[in-house]
Amino acid sequence: MDSHGYQQPVVDTRLFDALAYLGLAPFVIGILLQLLEISLLGIDGRLFFSAYSVVILSFLCGIWWGGALNRPGHPHRIALVLLSNLVALFGWVGMLLYQTSWGLPVLAIGFAFVAWMEARLNPNLPGREQYFHTRSRVTWLVIGCHLIMIWAQ
């Protein structure tokens, strides 16, 4: 039961898990575009990768925002709201710097920070543990993709 006395059901997260892993595809496409030195509709691999990275980082922050909004009794509610904004802005700075050697490391740090904070602030509803284990694994794969892209640029 949550802090309001509601029983939280275990949720089937197979669709969410599958989408999380499918979400790796644009990172891989960006890496391939960069390695092959080709563009897609005039967009090079680094821009493709960086733009998708900042969207996903902002999406993860939106999950924190929504979690804080829907769980008024969460002990870290204010931290989740403020950190969601901070990380989203940090991602925006990474996007602004995408043509420099700093853009991709800033974005990678944003993903590492999200993984680190989720382990400490526990923003997740009971019954969704499987999805957040999947998301944690995918986040570390995304960080690995960032390291590959940093090497490839």
PDB file of N, CA, C and O in Angstrom, residues 45-116:
ATOM      1  N   GLY A  45      25.393  12.509 -38.349  1.00  0.00           N
ATOM      2  CA  GLY A  45      25.211  11.574 -37.251  1.00  0.00           C
ATOM      3  C   GLY A  45      25.241  12.219 -35.884  1.00  0.00           C
ATOM      4  O   GLY A  45      24.459  11.867 -34.999  1.00  0.00           O
ATOM      5  N   ARG A  46      26.135  13.191 -35.688  1.00  0.00           N
ATOM      6  CA  ARG A  46      26.253  13.818 -34.373  1.00  0.00           C
ATOM      7  C   ARG A  46      25.009  14.631 -34.035  1.00  0.00           C
ATOM      8  O   ARG A  46      24.519  14.577 -32.915  1.00  0.00           O
ATOM      9  N   LEU A  47      24.468  15.379 -35.001  1.00  0.00           N
ATOM     10  CA  LEU A  47      23.244  16.136 -34.745  1.00  0.00           C
ATOM     11  C   LEU A  47      22.070  15.192 -34.505  1.00  0.00           C
ATOM     12  O   LEU A  47      21.278  15.390 -33.578  1.00  0.00           O
ATOM     13  N   PHE A  48      21.954  14.165 -35.331  1.00  0.00           N
ATOM     14  CA  PHE A  48      20.891  13.170 -35.177  1.00  0.00           C
ATOM     15  C   PHE A  48      20.933  12.579 -33.767  1.00  0.00           C
ATOM     16  O   PHE A  48      19.925  12.519 -33.066  1.00  0.00           O
ATOM     17  N   PHE A  49      22.126  12.153 -33.359  1.00  0.00           N
ATOM     18  CA  PHE A  49      22.325  11.534 -32.058  1.00  0.00           C
ATOM     19  C   PHE A  49      22.037  12.520 -30.929  1.00  0.00           C
ATOM     20  O   PHE A  49      21.313  12.206 -29.982  1.00  0.00           O
ATOM     21  N   SER A  50      22.609  13.713 -31.009  1.00  0.00           N
ATOM     22  CA  SER A  50      22.469  14.708 -29.937  1.00  0.00           C
ATOM     23  C   SER A  50      21.028  15.157 -29.767  1.00  0.00           C
ATOM     24  O   SER A  50      20.541  15.293 -28.632  1.00  0.00           O
ATOM     25  N   ALA A  51      20.340  15.393 -30.885  1.00  0.00           N
ATOM     26  CA  ALA A  51      18.950  15.843 -30.800  1.00  0.00           C
ATOM     27  C   ALA A  51      18.076  14.767 -30.149  1.00  0.00           C
ATOM     28  O   ALA A  51      17.239  15.066 -29.285  1.00  0.00           O
ATOM     29  N   TYR A  52      18.284  13.517 -30.541  1.00  0.00           N
ATOM     30  CA  TYR A  52      17.511  12.437 -29.927  1.00  0.00           C
ATOM     31  C   TYR A  52      17.872  12.286 -28.455  1.00  0.00           C
ATOM     32  O   TYR A  52      17.006  12.078 -27.603  1.00  0.00           O
ATOM     33  N   SER A  53      19.144  12.431 -28.141  1.00  0.00           N
ATOM     34  CA  SER A  53      19.601  12.314 -26.759  1.00  0.00           C
ATOM     35  C   SER A  53      18.908  13.323 -25.854  1.00  0.00           C
ATOM     36  O   SER A  53      18.427  12.973 -24.769  1.00  0.00           O
ATOM     37  N   VAL A  54      18.830  14.569 -26.291  1.00  0.00           N
ATOM     38  CA  VAL A  54      18.214  15.593 -25.442  1.00  0.00           C
ATOM     39  C   VAL A  54      16.711  15.365 -25.310  1.00  0.00           C
ATOM     40  O   VAL A  54      16.137  15.614 -24.248  1.00  0.00           O
ATOM     41  N   VAL A  55      16.087  14.825 -26.334  1.00  0.00           N
ATOM     42  CA  VAL A  55      14.657  14.507 -26.242  1.00  0.00           C
ATOM     43  C   VAL A  55      14.431  13.407 -25.205  1.00  0.00           C
ATOM     44  O   VAL A  55      13.543  13.519 -24.348  1.00  0.00           O
ATOM     45  N   ILE A  56      15.239  12.363 -25.243  1.00  0.00           N
ATOM     46  CA  ILE A  56      15.064  11.261 -24.299  1.00  0.00           C
ATOM     47  C   ILE A  56      15.412  11.698 -22.882  1.00  0.00           C
ATOM     48  O   ILE A  56      14.716  11.339 -21.924  1.00  0.00           O
ATOM     49  N   LEU A  57      16.453  12.499 -22.731  1.00  0.00           N
ATOM     50  CA  LEU A  57      16.799  13.001 -21.405  1.00  0.00           C
ATOM     51  C   LEU A  57      15.650  13.845 -20.840  1.00  0.00           C
ATOM     52  O   LEU A  57      15.280  13.701 -19.670  1.00  0.00           O
ATOM     53  N   SER A  58      15.051  14.666 -21.671  1.00  0.00           N
ATOM     54  CA  SER A  58      13.904  15.467 -21.231  1.00  0.00           C
ATOM     55  C   SER A  58      12.703  14.583 -20.912  1.00  0.00           C
ATOM     56  O   SER A  58      11.957  14.859 -19.973  1.00  0.00           O
ATOM     57  N   PHE A  59      12.516  13.532 -21.684  1.00  0.00           N
ATOM     58  CA  PHE A  59      11.439  12.579 -21.419  1.00  0.00           C
ATOM     59  C   PHE A  59      11.611  11.951 -20.036  1.00  0.00           C
ATOM     60  O   PHE A  59      10.648  11.844 -19.264  1.00  0.00           O
ATOM     61  N   LEU A  60      12.837  11.543 -19.710  1.00  0.00           N
ATOM     62  CA  LEU A  60      13.094  10.959 -18.395  1.00  0.00           C
ATOM     63  C   LEU A  60      12.792  11.965 -17.292  1.00  0.00           C
ATOM     64  O   LEU A  60      12.240  11.604 -16.244  1.00  0.00           O
ATOM     65  N   CYS A  61      13.121  13.220 -17.527  1.00  0.00           N
ATOM     66  CA  CYS A  61      12.803  14.268 -16.545  1.00  0.00           C
ATOM     67  C   CYS A  61      11.300  14.449 -16.423  1.00  0.00           C
ATOM     68  O   CYS A  61      10.792  14.715 -15.326  1.00  0.00           O
ATOM     69  N   GLY A  62      10.591  14.307 -17.516  1.00  0.00           N
ATOM     70  CA  GLY A  62       9.136  14.400 -17.478  1.00  0.00           C
ATOM     71  C   GLY A  62       8.519  13.297 -16.643  1.00  0.00           C
ATOM     72  O   GLY A  62       7.483  13.499 -15.987  1.00  0.00           O
ATOM     73  N   ILE A  63       9.148  12.127 -16.640  1.00  0.00           N
ATOM     74  CA  ILE A  63       8.659  11.042 -15.794  1.00  0.00           C
ATOM     75  C   ILE A  63       8.810  11.438 -14.327  1.00  0.00           C
ATOM     76  O   ILE A  63       7.916  11.190 -13.513  1.00  0.00           O
ATOM     77  N   TRP A  64       9.917  12.071 -13.973  1.00  0.00           N
ATOM     78  CA  TRP A  64      10.090  12.552 -12.593  1.00  0.00           C
ATOM     79  C   TRP A  64       9.022  13.576 -12.250  1.00  0.00           C
ATOM     80  O   TRP A  64       8.441  13.544 -11.180  1.00  0.00           O
ATOM     81  N   TRP A  65       8.796  14.506 -13.167  1.00  0.00           N
ATOM     82  CA  TRP A  65       7.807  15.563 -12.953  1.00  0.00           C
ATOM     83  C   TRP A  65       6.434  14.933 -12.712  1.00  0.00           C
ATOM     84  O   TRP A  65       5.726  15.275 -11.770  1.00  0.00           O
ATOM     85  N   GLY A  66       6.051  14.013 -13.604  1.00  0.00           N
ATOM     86  CA  GLY A  66       4.756  13.354 -13.474  1.00  0.00           C
ATOM     87  C   GLY A  66       4.655  12.539 -12.199  1.00  0.00           C
ATOM     88  O   GLY A  66       3.614  12.514 -11.540  1.00  0.00           O
ATOM     89  N   GLY A  67       5.749  11.874 -11.840  1.00  0.00           N
ATOM     90  CA  GLY A  67       5.754  11.109 -10.606  1.00  0.00           C
ATOM     91  C   GLY A  67       5.545  11.999  -9.394  1.00  0.00           C
ATOM     92  O   GLY A  67       4.785  11.667  -8.480  1.00  0.00           O
ATOM     93  N   ALA A  68       6.207  13.150  -9.385  1.00  0.00           N
ATOM     94  CA  ALA A  68       6.054  14.093  -8.264  1.00  0.00           C
ATOM     95  C   ALA A  68       4.638  14.657  -8.231  1.00  0.00           C
ATOM     96  O   ALA A  68       4.051  14.815  -7.160  1.00  0.00           O
ATOM     97  N   LEU A  69       4.082  14.931  -9.394  1.00  0.00           N
ATOM     98  CA  LEU A  69       2.735  15.478  -9.475  1.00  0.00           C
ATOM     99  C   LEU A  69       1.696  14.479  -8.967  1.00  0.00           C
ATOM    100  O   LEU A  69       0.761  14.845  -8.262  1.00  0.00           O
ATOM    101  N   ASN A  70       1.891  13.203  -9.303  1.00  0.00           N
ATOM    102  CA  ASN A  70       0.911  12.172  -8.964  1.00  0.00           C
ATOM    103  C   ASN A  70       1.146  11.507  -7.619  1.00  0.00           C
ATOM    104  O   ASN A  70       0.338  10.684  -7.202  1.00  0.00           O
ATOM    105  N   ARG A  71       2.234  11.851  -6.949  1.00  0.00           N
ATOM    106  CA  ARG A  71       2.516  11.264  -5.634  1.00  0.00           C
ATOM    107  C   ARG A  71       2.812  12.378  -4.635  1.00  0.00           C
ATOM    108  O   ARG A  71       3.950  12.605  -4.253  1.00  0.00           O
ATOM    109  N   PRO A  72       1.775  13.088  -4.200  1.00  0.00           N
ATOM    110  CA  PRO A  72       1.994  14.231  -3.305  1.00  0.00           C
ATOM    111  C   PRO A  72       2.653  13.870  -1.982  1.00  0.00           C
ATOM    112  O   PRO A  72       3.266  14.720  -1.343  1.00  0.00           O
ATOM    113  N   GLY A  73       2.600  12.616  -1.588  1.00  0.00           N
ATOM    114  CA  GLY A  73       3.212  12.210  -0.338  1.00  0.00           C
ATOM    115  C   GLY A  73       4.646  11.705  -0.475  1.00  0.00           C
ATOM    116  O   GLY A  73       5.244  11.287   0.507  1.00  0.00           O
ATOM    117  N   HIS A  74       5.194  11.749  -1.687  1.00  0.00           N
ATOM    118  CA  HIS A  74       6.551  11.227  -1.895  1.00  0.00           C
ATOM    119  C   HIS A  74       7.556  12.058  -1.092  1.00  0.00           C
ATOM    120  O   HIS A  74       7.520  13.287  -1.132  1.00  0.00           O
ATOM    121  N   PRO A  75       8.442  11.410  -0.346  1.00  0.00           N
ATOM    122  CA  PRO A  75       9.364  12.160   0.512  1.00  0.00           C
ATOM    123  C   PRO A  75      10.356  13.041  -0.245  1.00  0.00           C
ATOM    124  O   PRO A  75      10.911  13.977   0.333  1.00  0.00           O
ATOM    125  N   HIS A  76      10.572  12.772  -1.522  1.00  0.00           N
ATOM    126  CA  HIS A  76      11.522  13.563  -2.313  1.00  0.00           C
ATOM    127  C   HIS A  76      10.822  14.340  -3.426  1.00  0.00           C
ATOM    128  O   HIS A  76      11.423  14.659  -4.441  1.00  0.00           O
ATOM    129  N   ARG A  77       9.558  14.647  -3.216  1.00  0.00           N
ATOM    130  CA  ARG A  77       8.745  15.280  -4.257  1.00  0.00           C
ATOM    131  C   ARG A  77       9.355  16.577  -4.769  1.00  0.00           C
ATOM    132  O   ARG A  77       9.491  16.771  -5.978  1.00  0.00           O
ATOM    133  N   ILE A  78       9.739  17.479  -3.887  1.00  0.00           N
ATOM    134  CA  ILE A  78      10.300  18.772  -4.301  1.00  0.00           C
ATOM    135  C   ILE A  78      11.615  18.560  -5.046  1.00  0.00           C
ATOM    136  O   ILE A  78      11.867  19.192  -6.078  1.00  0.00           O
ATOM    137  N   ALA A  79      12.449  17.649  -4.554  1.00  0.00           N
ATOM    138  CA  ALA A  79      13.717  17.367  -5.235  1.00  0.00           C
ATOM    139  C   ALA A  79      13.464  16.852  -6.649  1.00  0.00           C
ATOM    140  O   ALA A  79      14.154  17.262  -7.593  1.00  0.00           O
ATOM    141  N   LEU A  80      12.481  15.966  -6.810  1.00  0.00           N
ATOM    142  CA  LEU A  80      12.175  15.435  -8.143  1.00  0.00           C
ATOM    143  C   LEU A  80      11.733  16.537  -9.094  1.00  0.00           C
ATOM    144  O   LEU A  80      12.147  16.563 -10.257  1.00  0.00           O
ATOM    145  N   VAL A  81      10.897  17.439  -8.621  1.00  0.00           N
ATOM    146  CA  VAL A  81      10.424  18.538  -9.470  1.00  0.00           C
ATOM    147  C   VAL A  81      11.591  19.433  -9.868  1.00  0.00           C
ATOM    148  O   VAL A  81      11.782  19.756 -11.048  1.00  0.00           O
ATOM    149  N   LEU A  82      12.381  19.844  -8.894  1.00  0.00           N
ATOM    150  CA  LEU A  82      13.492  20.760  -9.184  1.00  0.00           C
ATOM    151  C   LEU A  82      14.570  20.091 -10.032  1.00  0.00           C
ATOM    152  O   LEU A  82      15.090  20.702 -10.975  1.00  0.00           O
ATOM    153  N   LEU A  83      14.906  18.858  -9.713  1.00  0.00           N
ATOM    154  CA  LEU A  83      15.925  18.155 -10.493  1.00  0.00           C
ATOM    155  C   LEU A  83      15.453  17.864 -11.908  1.00  0.00           C
ATOM    156  O   LEU A  83      16.260  17.874 -12.839  1.00  0.00           O
ATOM    157  N   SER A  84      14.166  17.620 -12.093  1.00  0.00           N
ATOM    158  CA  SER A  84      13.672  17.379 -13.450  1.00  0.00           C
ATOM    159  C   SER A  84      13.924  18.607 -14.323  1.00  0.00           C
ATOM    160  O   SER A  84      14.335  18.485 -15.477  1.00  0.00           O
ATOM    161  N   ASN A  85      13.707  19.771 -13.769  1.00  0.00           N
ATOM    162  CA  ASN A  85      13.963  21.010 -14.518  1.00  0.00           C
ATOM    163  C   ASN A  85      15.452  21.226 -14.740  1.00  0.00           C
ATOM    164  O   ASN A  85      15.879  21.601 -15.832  1.00  0.00           O
ATOM    165  N   LEU A  86      16.250  20.984 -13.717  1.00  0.00           N
ATOM    166  CA  LEU A  86      17.693  21.172 -13.818  1.00  0.00           C
ATOM    167  C   LEU A  86      18.302  20.258 -14.876  1.00  0.00           C
ATOM    168  O   LEU A  86      19.093  20.704 -15.719  1.00  0.00           O
ATOM    169  N   VAL A  87      17.919  18.994 -14.874  1.00  0.00           N
ATOM    170  CA  VAL A  87      18.468  18.038 -15.838  1.00  0.00           C
ATOM    171  C   VAL A  87      18.008  18.383 -17.253  1.00  0.00           C
ATOM    172  O   VAL A  87      18.789  18.301 -18.212  1.00  0.00           O
ATOM    173  N   ALA A  88      16.759  18.781 -17.414  1.00  0.00           N
ATOM    174  CA  ALA A  88      16.276  19.175 -18.744  1.00  0.00           C
ATOM    175  C   ALA A  88      17.065  20.371 -19.271  1.00  0.00           C
ATOM    176  O   ALA A  88      17.457  20.405 -20.443  1.00  0.00           O
ATOM    177  N   LEU A  89      17.335  21.342 -18.418  1.00  0.00           N
ATOM    178  CA  LEU A  89      18.134  22.500 -18.837  1.00  0.00           C
ATOM    179  C   LEU A  89      19.578  22.102 -19.130  1.00  0.00           C
ATOM    180  O   LEU A  89      20.202  22.617 -20.065  1.00  0.00           O
ATOM    181  N   PHE A  90      20.104  21.184 -18.355  1.00  0.00           N
ATOM    182  CA  PHE A  90      21.451  20.664 -18.579  1.00  0.00           C
ATOM    183  C   PHE A  90      21.518  19.996 -19.963  1.00  0.00           C
ATOM    184  O   PHE A  90      22.482  20.175 -20.708  1.00  0.00           O
ATOM    185  N   GLY A  91      20.484  19.233 -20.311  1.00  0.00           N
ATOM    186  CA  GLY A  91      20.407  18.619 -21.635  1.00  0.00           C
ATOM    187  C   GLY A  91      20.341  19.649 -22.738  1.00  0.00           C
ATOM    188  O   GLY A  91      20.956  19.486 -23.794  1.00  0.00           O
ATOM    189  N   TRP A  92      19.614  20.729 -22.497  1.00  0.00           N
ATOM    190  CA  TRP A  92      19.529  21.816 -23.485  1.00  0.00           C
ATOM    191  C   TRP A  92      20.909  22.412 -23.722  1.00  0.00           C
ATOM    192  O   TRP A  92      21.291  22.663 -24.873  1.00  0.00           O
ATOM    193  N   VAL A  93      21.670  22.609 -22.656  1.00  0.00           N
ATOM    194  CA  VAL A  93      23.042  23.124 -22.805  1.00  0.00           C
ATOM    195  C   VAL A  93      23.872  22.136 -23.623  1.00  0.00           C
ATOM    196  O   VAL A  93      24.623  22.540 -24.518  1.00  0.00           O
ATOM    197  N   GLY A  94      23.727  20.847 -23.350  1.00  0.00           N
ATOM    198  CA  GLY A  94      24.426  19.837 -24.137  1.00  0.00           C
ATOM    199  C   GLY A  94      24.073  19.922 -25.610  1.00  0.00           C
ATOM    200  O   GLY A  94      24.938  19.789 -26.480  1.00  0.00           O
ATOM    201  N   MET A  95      22.813  20.174 -25.912  1.00  0.00           N
ATOM    202  CA  MET A  95      22.393  20.307 -27.306  1.00  0.00           C
ATOM    203  C   MET A  95      22.988  21.550 -27.937  1.00  0.00           C
ATOM    204  O   MET A  95      23.430  21.530 -29.089  1.00  0.00           O
ATOM    205  N   LEU A  96      23.012  22.647 -27.194  1.00  0.00           N
ATOM    206  CA  LEU A  96      23.616  23.873 -27.716  1.00  0.00           C
ATOM    207  C   LEU A  96      25.093  23.672 -28.034  1.00  0.00           C
ATOM    208  O   LEU A  96      25.633  24.320 -28.938  1.00  0.00           O
ATOM    209  N   LEU A  97      25.736  22.787 -27.295  1.00  0.00           N
ATOM    210  CA  LEU A  97      27.165  22.530 -27.469  1.00  0.00           C
ATOM    211  C   LEU A  97      27.459  21.346 -28.380  1.00  0.00           C
ATOM    212  O   LEU A  97      28.594  20.880 -28.444  1.00  0.00           O
ATOM    213  N   TYR A  98      26.457  20.844 -29.117  1.00  0.00           N
ATOM    214  CA  TYR A  98      26.631  19.593 -29.848  1.00  0.00           C
ATOM    215  C   TYR A  98      27.776  19.634 -30.847  1.00  0.00           C
ATOM    216  O   TYR A  98      28.382  18.610 -31.148  1.00  0.00           O
ATOM    217  N   GLN A  99      28.121  20.794 -31.373  1.00  0.00           N
ATOM    218  CA  GLN A  99      29.218  20.882 -32.348  1.00  0.00           C
ATOM    219  C   GLN A  99      30.583  20.980 -31.683  1.00  0.00           C
ATOM    220  O   GLN A  99      31.590  20.960 -32.361  1.00  0.00           O
ATOM    221  N   THR A 100      30.615  21.088 -30.374  1.00  0.00           N
ATOM    222  CA  THR A 100      31.884  21.174 -29.666  1.00  0.00           C
ATOM    223  C   THR A 100      32.205  19.817 -29.052  1.00  0.00           C
ATOM    224  O   THR A 100      31.389  18.899 -29.071  1.00  0.00           O
ATOM    225  N   SER A 101      33.375  19.710 -28.486  1.00  0.00           N
ATOM    226  CA  SER A 101      33.752  18.456 -27.828  1.00  0.00           C
ATOM    227  C   SER A 101      33.048  18.287 -26.486  1.00  0.00           C
ATOM    228  O   SER A 101      33.158  17.241 -25.861  1.00  0.00           O
ATOM    229  N   TRP A 102      32.298  19.284 -26.046  1.00  0.00           N
ATOM    230  CA  TRP A 102      31.611  19.231 -24.755  1.00  0.00           C
ATOM    231  C   TRP A 102      30.181  18.717 -24.833  1.00  0.00           C
ATOM    232  O   TRP A 102      29.642  18.239 -23.841  1.00  0.00           O
ATOM    233  N   GLY A 103      29.533  18.805 -25.970  1.00  0.00           N
ATOM    234  CA  GLY A 103      28.113  18.471 -26.075  1.00  0.00           C
ATOM    235  C   GLY A 103      27.773  17.056 -25.659  1.00  0.00           C
ATOM    236  O   GLY A 103      26.899  16.828 -24.808  1.00  0.00           O
ATOM    237  N   LEU A 104      28.437  16.077 -26.256  1.00  0.00           N
ATOM    238  CA  LEU A 104      28.127  14.679 -25.945  1.00  0.00           C
ATOM    239  C   LEU A 104      28.480  14.299 -24.504  1.00  0.00           C
ATOM    240  O   LEU A 104      27.690  13.611 -23.845  1.00  0.00           O
ATOM    241  N   PRO A 105      29.632  14.740 -23.982  1.00  0.00           N
ATOM    242  CA  PRO A 105      29.891  14.434 -22.561  1.00  0.00           C
ATOM    243  C   PRO A 105      28.846  15.045 -21.626  1.00  0.00           C
ATOM    244  O   PRO A 105      28.450  14.413 -20.639  1.00  0.00           O
ATOM    245  N   VAL A 106      28.386  16.253 -21.924  1.00  0.00           N
ATOM    246  CA  VAL A 106      27.348  16.865 -21.085  1.00  0.00           C
ATOM    247  C   VAL A 106      26.090  16.009 -21.111  1.00  0.00           C
ATOM    248  O   VAL A 106      25.491  15.739 -20.062  1.00  0.00           O
ATOM    249  N   LEU A 107      25.698  15.541 -22.282  1.00  0.00           N
ATOM    250  CA  LEU A 107      24.502  14.703 -22.385  1.00  0.00           C
ATOM    251  C   LEU A 107      24.704  13.370 -21.662  1.00  0.00           C
ATOM    252  O   LEU A 107      23.807  12.901 -20.950  1.00  0.00           O
ATOM    253  N   ALA A 108      25.873  12.766 -21.813  1.00  0.00           N
ATOM    254  CA  ALA A 108      26.156  11.504 -21.125  1.00  0.00           C
ATOM    255  C   ALA A 108      26.098  11.691 -19.612  1.00  0.00           C
ATOM    256  O   ALA A 108      25.542  10.850 -18.887  1.00  0.00           O
ATOM    257  N   ILE A 109      26.643  12.795 -19.129  1.00  0.00           N
ATOM    258  CA  ILE A 109      26.598  13.089 -17.691  1.00  0.00           C
ATOM    259  C   ILE A 109      25.151  13.241 -17.232  1.00  0.00           C
ATOM    260  O   ILE A 109      24.784  12.791 -16.142  1.00  0.00           O
ATOM    261  N   GLY A 110      24.314  13.839 -18.080  1.00  0.00           N
ATOM    262  CA  GLY A 110      22.896  13.970 -17.739  1.00  0.00           C
ATOM    263  C   GLY A 110      22.249  12.617 -17.530  1.00  0.00           C
ATOM    264  O   GLY A 110      21.503  12.413 -16.561  1.00  0.00           O
ATOM    265  N   PHE A 111      22.527  11.655 -18.409  1.00  0.00           N
ATOM    266  CA  PHE A 111      21.958  10.312 -18.258  1.00  0.00           C
ATOM    267  C   PHE A 111      22.513   9.615 -17.021  1.00  0.00           C
ATOM    268  O   PHE A 111      21.773   8.945 -16.290  1.00  0.00           O
ATOM    269  N   ALA A 112      23.814   9.763 -16.768  1.00  0.00           N
ATOM    270  CA  ALA A 112      24.409   9.149 -15.575  1.00  0.00           C
ATOM    271  C   ALA A 112      23.798   9.746 -14.306  1.00  0.00           C
ATOM    272  O   ALA A 112      23.517   9.024 -13.345  1.00  0.00           O
ATOM    273  N   PHE A 113      23.565  11.046 -14.322  1.00  0.00           N
ATOM    274  CA  PHE A 113      22.960  11.706 -13.171  1.00  0.00           C
ATOM    275  C   PHE A 113      21.547  11.183 -12.927  1.00  0.00           C
ATOM    276  O   PHE A 113      21.157  10.926 -11.775  1.00  0.00           O
ATOM    277  N   VAL A 114      20.782  11.007 -13.996  1.00  0.00           N
ATOM    278  CA  VAL A 114      19.419  10.475 -13.857  1.00  0.00           C
ATOM    279  C   VAL A 114      19.466   9.080 -13.221  1.00  0.00           C
ATOM    280  O   VAL A 114      18.714   8.790 -12.284  1.00  0.00           O
ATOM    281  N   ALA A 115      20.358   8.230 -13.711  1.00  0.00           N
ATOM    282  CA  ALA A 115      20.458   6.876 -13.155  1.00  0.00           C
ATOM    283  C   ALA A 115      20.851   6.925 -11.679  1.00  0.00           C
ATOM    284  O   ALA A 115      20.290   6.203 -10.845  1.00  0.00           O
ATOM    285  N   TRP A 116      21.799   7.772 -11.359  1.00  0.00           N
ATOM    286  CA  TRP A 116      22.287   7.903  -9.986  1.00  0.00           C
ATOM    287  C   TRP A 116      21.187   8.414  -9.060  1.00  0.00           C
ATOM    288  O   TRP A 116      20.975   7.881  -7.971  1.00  0.00           O
TER     289      TRP A 116
END
